[in-house]
Coordinates of C-alpha atoms in Angstrom, one line a residue:
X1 CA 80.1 -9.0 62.2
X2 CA 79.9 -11.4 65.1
X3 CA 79.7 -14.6 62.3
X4 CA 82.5 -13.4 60.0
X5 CA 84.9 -13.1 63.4
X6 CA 83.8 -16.4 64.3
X7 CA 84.4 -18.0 60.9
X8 CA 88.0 -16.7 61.2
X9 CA 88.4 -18.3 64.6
X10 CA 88.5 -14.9 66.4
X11 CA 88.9 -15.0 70.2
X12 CA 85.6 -14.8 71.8
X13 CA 87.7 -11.6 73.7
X14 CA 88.1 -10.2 70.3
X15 CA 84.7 -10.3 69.3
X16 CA 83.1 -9.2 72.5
X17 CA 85.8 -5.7 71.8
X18 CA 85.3 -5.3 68.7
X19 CA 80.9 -5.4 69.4
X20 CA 81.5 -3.6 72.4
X21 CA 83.2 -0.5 70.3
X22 CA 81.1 -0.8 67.4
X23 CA 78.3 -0.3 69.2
X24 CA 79.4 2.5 70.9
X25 CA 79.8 4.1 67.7
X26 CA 76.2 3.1 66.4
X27 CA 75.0 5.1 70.0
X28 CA 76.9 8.5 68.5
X29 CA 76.0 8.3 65.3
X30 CA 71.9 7.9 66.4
X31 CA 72.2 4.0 65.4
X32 CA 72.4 5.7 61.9
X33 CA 72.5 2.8 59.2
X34 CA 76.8 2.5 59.3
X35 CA 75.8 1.3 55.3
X36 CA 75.4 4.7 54.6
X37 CA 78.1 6.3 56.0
X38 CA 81.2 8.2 54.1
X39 CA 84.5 8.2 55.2
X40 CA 84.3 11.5 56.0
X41 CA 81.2 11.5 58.2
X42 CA 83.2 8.8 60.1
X43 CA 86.1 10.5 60.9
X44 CA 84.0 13.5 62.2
X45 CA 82.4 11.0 64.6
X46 CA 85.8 9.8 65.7
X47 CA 87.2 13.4 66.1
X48 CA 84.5 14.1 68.4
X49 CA 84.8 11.0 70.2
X50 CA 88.1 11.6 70.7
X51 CA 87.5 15.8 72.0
X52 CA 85.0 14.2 74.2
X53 CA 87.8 12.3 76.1
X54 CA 87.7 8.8 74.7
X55 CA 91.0 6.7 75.2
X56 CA 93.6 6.2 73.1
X57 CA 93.4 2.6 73.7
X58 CA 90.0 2.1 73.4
X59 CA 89.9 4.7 70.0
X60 CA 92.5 2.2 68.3
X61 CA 89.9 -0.3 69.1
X62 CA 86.9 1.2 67.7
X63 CA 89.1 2.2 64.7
X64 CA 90.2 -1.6 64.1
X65 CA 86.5 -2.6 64.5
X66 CA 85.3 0.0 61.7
X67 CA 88.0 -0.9 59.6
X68 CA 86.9 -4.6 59.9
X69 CA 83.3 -3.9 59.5
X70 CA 83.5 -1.8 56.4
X71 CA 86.1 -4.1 54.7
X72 CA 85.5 -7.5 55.7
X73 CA 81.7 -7.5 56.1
X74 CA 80.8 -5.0 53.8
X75 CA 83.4 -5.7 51.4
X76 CA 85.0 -2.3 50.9
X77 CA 88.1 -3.4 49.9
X78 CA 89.1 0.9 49.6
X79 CA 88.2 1.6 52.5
X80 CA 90.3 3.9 55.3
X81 CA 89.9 6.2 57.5
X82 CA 92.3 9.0 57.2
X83 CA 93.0 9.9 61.1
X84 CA 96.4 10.3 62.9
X85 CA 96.2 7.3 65.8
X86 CA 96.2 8.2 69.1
X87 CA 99.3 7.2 71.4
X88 CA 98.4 4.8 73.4
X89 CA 99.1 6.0 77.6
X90 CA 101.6 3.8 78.9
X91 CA 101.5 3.2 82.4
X92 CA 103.7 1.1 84.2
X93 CA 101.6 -1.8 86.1
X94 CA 100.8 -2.3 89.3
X95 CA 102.4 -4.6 90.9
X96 CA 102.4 -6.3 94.4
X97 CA 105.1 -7.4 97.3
X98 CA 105.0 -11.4 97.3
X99 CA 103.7 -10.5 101.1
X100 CA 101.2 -8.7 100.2
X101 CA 100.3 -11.6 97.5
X102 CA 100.3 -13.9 100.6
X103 CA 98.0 -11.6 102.6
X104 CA 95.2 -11.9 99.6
X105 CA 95.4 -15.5 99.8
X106 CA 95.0 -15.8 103.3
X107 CA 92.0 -14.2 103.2
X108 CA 90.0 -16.3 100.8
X109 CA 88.4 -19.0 102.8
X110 CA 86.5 -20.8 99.8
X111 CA 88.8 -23.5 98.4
X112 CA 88.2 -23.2 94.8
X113 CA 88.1 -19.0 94.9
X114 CA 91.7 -19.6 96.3
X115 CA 93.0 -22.1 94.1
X116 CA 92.2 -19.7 91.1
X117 CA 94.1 -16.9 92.6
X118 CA 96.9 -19.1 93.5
X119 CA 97.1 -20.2 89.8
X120 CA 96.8 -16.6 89.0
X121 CA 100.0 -15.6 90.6
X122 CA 101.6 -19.0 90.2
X123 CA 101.8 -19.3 86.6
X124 CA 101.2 -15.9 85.3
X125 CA 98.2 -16.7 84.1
X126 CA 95.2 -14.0 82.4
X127 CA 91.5 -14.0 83.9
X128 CA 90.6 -16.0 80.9
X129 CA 92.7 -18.3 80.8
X130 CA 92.1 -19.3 84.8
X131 CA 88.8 -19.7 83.9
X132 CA 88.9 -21.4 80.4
X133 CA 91.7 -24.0 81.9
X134 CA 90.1 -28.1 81.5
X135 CA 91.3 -31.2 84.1
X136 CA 92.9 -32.0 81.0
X137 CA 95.3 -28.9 80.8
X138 CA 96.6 -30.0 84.2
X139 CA 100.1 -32.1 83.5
X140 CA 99.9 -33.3 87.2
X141 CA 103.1 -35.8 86.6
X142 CA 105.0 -33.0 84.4
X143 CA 104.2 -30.2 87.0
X144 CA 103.0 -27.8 83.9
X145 CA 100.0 -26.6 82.6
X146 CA 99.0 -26.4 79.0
X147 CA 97.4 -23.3 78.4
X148 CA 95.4 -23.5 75.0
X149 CA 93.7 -20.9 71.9
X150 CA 95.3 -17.8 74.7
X151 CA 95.7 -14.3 73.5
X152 CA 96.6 -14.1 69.8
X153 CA 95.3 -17.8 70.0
X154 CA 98.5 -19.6 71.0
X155 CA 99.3 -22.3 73.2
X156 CA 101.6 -22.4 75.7
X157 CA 103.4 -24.3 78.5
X158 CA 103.5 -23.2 81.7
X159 CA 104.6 -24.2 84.8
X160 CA 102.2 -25.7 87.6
X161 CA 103.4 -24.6 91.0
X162 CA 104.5 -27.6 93.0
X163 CA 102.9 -26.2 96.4
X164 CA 99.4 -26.0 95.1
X165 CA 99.2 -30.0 93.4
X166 CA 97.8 -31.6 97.0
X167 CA 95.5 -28.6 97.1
X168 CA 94.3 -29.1 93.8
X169 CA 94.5 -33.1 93.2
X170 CA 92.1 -32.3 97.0
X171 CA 89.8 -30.2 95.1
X172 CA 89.1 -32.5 92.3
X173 CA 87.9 -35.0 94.4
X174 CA 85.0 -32.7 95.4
X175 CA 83.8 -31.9 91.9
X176 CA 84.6 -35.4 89.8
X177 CA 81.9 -35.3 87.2
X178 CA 82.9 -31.4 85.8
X179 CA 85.4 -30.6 83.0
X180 CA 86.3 -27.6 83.9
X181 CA 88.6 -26.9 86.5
X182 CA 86.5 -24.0 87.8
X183 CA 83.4 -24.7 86.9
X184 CA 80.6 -22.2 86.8
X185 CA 77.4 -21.6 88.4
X186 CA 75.4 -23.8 85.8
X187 CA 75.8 -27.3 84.4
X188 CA 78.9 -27.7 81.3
X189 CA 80.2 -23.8 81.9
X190 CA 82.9 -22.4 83.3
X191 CA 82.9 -20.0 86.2
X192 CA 82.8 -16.0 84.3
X193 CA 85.4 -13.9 84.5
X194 CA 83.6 -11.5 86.4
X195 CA 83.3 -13.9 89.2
X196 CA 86.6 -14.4 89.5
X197 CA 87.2 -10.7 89.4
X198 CA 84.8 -10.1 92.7
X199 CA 87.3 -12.6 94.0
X200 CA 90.2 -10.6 93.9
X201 CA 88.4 -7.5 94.8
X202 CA 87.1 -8.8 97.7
X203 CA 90.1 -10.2 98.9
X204 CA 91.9 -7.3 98.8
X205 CA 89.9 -5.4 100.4
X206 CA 89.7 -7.8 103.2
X207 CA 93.7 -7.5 103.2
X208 CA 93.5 -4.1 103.9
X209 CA 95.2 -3.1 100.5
X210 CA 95.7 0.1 99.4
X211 CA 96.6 -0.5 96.2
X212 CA 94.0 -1.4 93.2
X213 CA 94.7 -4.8 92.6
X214 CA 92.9 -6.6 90.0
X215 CA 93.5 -10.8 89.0
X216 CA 95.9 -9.0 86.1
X217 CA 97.7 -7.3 89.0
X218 CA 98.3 -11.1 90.2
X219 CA 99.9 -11.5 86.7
X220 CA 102.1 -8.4 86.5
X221 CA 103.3 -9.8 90.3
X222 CA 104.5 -13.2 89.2
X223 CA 106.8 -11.6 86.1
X224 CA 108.0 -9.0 88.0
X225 CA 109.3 -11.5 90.5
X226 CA 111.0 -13.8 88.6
X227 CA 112.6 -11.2 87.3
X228 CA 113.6 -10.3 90.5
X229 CA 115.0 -13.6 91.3
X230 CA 117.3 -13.6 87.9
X231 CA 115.0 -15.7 85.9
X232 CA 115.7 -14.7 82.1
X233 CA 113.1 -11.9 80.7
X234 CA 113.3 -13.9 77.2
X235 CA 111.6 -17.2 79.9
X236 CA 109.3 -14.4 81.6
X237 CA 108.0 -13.4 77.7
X238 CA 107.7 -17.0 77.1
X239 CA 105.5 -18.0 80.6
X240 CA 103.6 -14.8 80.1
X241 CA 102.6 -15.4 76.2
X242 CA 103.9 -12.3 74.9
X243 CA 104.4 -12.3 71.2
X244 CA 107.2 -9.1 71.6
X245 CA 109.6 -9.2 73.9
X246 CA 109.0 -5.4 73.8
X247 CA 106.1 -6.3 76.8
X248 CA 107.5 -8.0 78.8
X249 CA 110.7 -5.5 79.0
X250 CA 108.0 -3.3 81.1
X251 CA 109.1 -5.3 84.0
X252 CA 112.8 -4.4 83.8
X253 CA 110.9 -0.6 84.3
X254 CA 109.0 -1.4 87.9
X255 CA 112.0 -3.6 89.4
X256 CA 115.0 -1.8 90.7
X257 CA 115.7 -4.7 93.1
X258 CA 116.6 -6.6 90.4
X259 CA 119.0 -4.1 89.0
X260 CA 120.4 -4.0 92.6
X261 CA 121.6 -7.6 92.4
X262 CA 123.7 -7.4 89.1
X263 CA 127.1 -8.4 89.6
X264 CA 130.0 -6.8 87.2
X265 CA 131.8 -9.8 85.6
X266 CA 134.9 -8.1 87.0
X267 CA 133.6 -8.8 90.2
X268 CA 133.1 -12.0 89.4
X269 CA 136.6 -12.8 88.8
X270 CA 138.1 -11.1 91.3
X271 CA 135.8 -12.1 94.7
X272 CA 138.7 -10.8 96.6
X273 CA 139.1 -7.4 95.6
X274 CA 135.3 -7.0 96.6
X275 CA 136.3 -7.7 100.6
X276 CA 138.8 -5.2 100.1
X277 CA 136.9 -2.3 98.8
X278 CA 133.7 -2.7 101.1
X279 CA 133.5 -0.7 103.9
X280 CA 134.0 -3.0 107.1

């Protein structure tokens, strides 16, 4: 399966989900050559999976992975599995103050663990992208940041906070011979995600955070306040990546500040009626 995702230039994320769930399924099914199985069989598998507590989320995934296998590898061009999908939980994200954002940073020492959390917040970015990002990527003169093959494999412009270039340009200096921005542990690879992820985790809990704040939680942070700010949720969907502007209107959900701040266009036009009707 691996092979066939890579020939049809699948995200390595993709892949590694798509693996991930099918194997899970080859576990309940006692690594039972998937060749042999019926449609039927399957969907008993999945029903059980799913009385057992599996996720919605993480159902849908296993489905699309069968439905892949079966079709695409296997060539069974009829092939379907008849079982009502799962909703998907929606939970609204967490999301931190831009103080508490500060907090984190102050208390990463290491210069390049706190340049990738600063880029995290600063430009919306995902774990894999911070870590995937080149010295080429970095438009030093343009102040952006060309983020490349991202979810859905896109590219996309984004914007390269001014207060972190001296930092950066600093940074570079130390590591002149690597590609990567945040290079990895070995020679010609880039730091892992999970590293990054220890980051964060640390950091919060040297903060003294209560909340459970991952590097996406960075991400969530920096749409939710723009939006706060009045920047336009159709430029938010755009920094962020999102395909739908459906994910991005999450925001609009966890951000009653922002709501706070609209002005009637009445009130607009008539400044001085407003004086008038405020309580002194």
């Amino acid at each position: 399966m691996i092979d066939y995702m890579m020939a049809q230039n699948y995200s390595a994320n993709s892949i590694r989900n798509y693996v991930h769930s099918f194997n899970l399924f080859q576990r309940v099914t006692q690594y039972q050559n998937p060749d042999t199985l019926t449609e039927i069989q399957i969907v008993k598998h999945l029903a059980g999976m799913n009385e057992k507590g599996l996720s919605a989320s993480s159902l849908n995934l296993l489905i699309n992975a069968l439905k892949y296998y079966f079709r695409t590898v296997l060539k069974r061009d009829g092939f379907d599995i008849r079982i009502p999908r799962p909703r998907k939980e929606h939970h609204l994200p967490t999301v931190l103050t831009m103080e508490e954002c500060a907090r984190i940073f102050s208390f990463v020492e290491n210069p390049k663990h706190k340049l990738l959390l600063l880029m995290g917040y600063g430009a919306g970015l995902r774990r894999s992208e911070i870590v995937q990002l080149r010295w080429e990527d970095i438009l030093f003169d343009e102040h952006k940041i060309h983020v490349r093959q991202s979810k859905g494999n896109k590219d996309r412009i984004v914007m390269l906070p001014y207060s972190i270039v001296v930092s950066l340009n600093d940074y570079r200096v130390l590591y002149p011979s690597n590609d990567w921005v945040f290079a990895g542990q070995y020679k010609g690879e880039a730091l892992s995600g999970r590293t990054v992820q220890t980051v964060m985790r640390n950091a919060v809990i040297k903060a003294g955070l209560e909340k459970r704040a991952t590097v996406h939680t960075l991400r969530h942070s920096f749409a939710t306040h723009l939006l706060e700010t009045g920047t336009d949720i159709r430029y938010i969907q755009q920094l962020l990546g999102h395909s739908s502007i459906k994910t991005t209107m999450v925001y609009t959900h966890i951000t009653p500040k922002a709501a706070r701040n609209i002005i009637s266009p009445l009130d607009m036009i008539q400044p001085d009626m407003i004086k008038k009707s405020k309580p002194e």
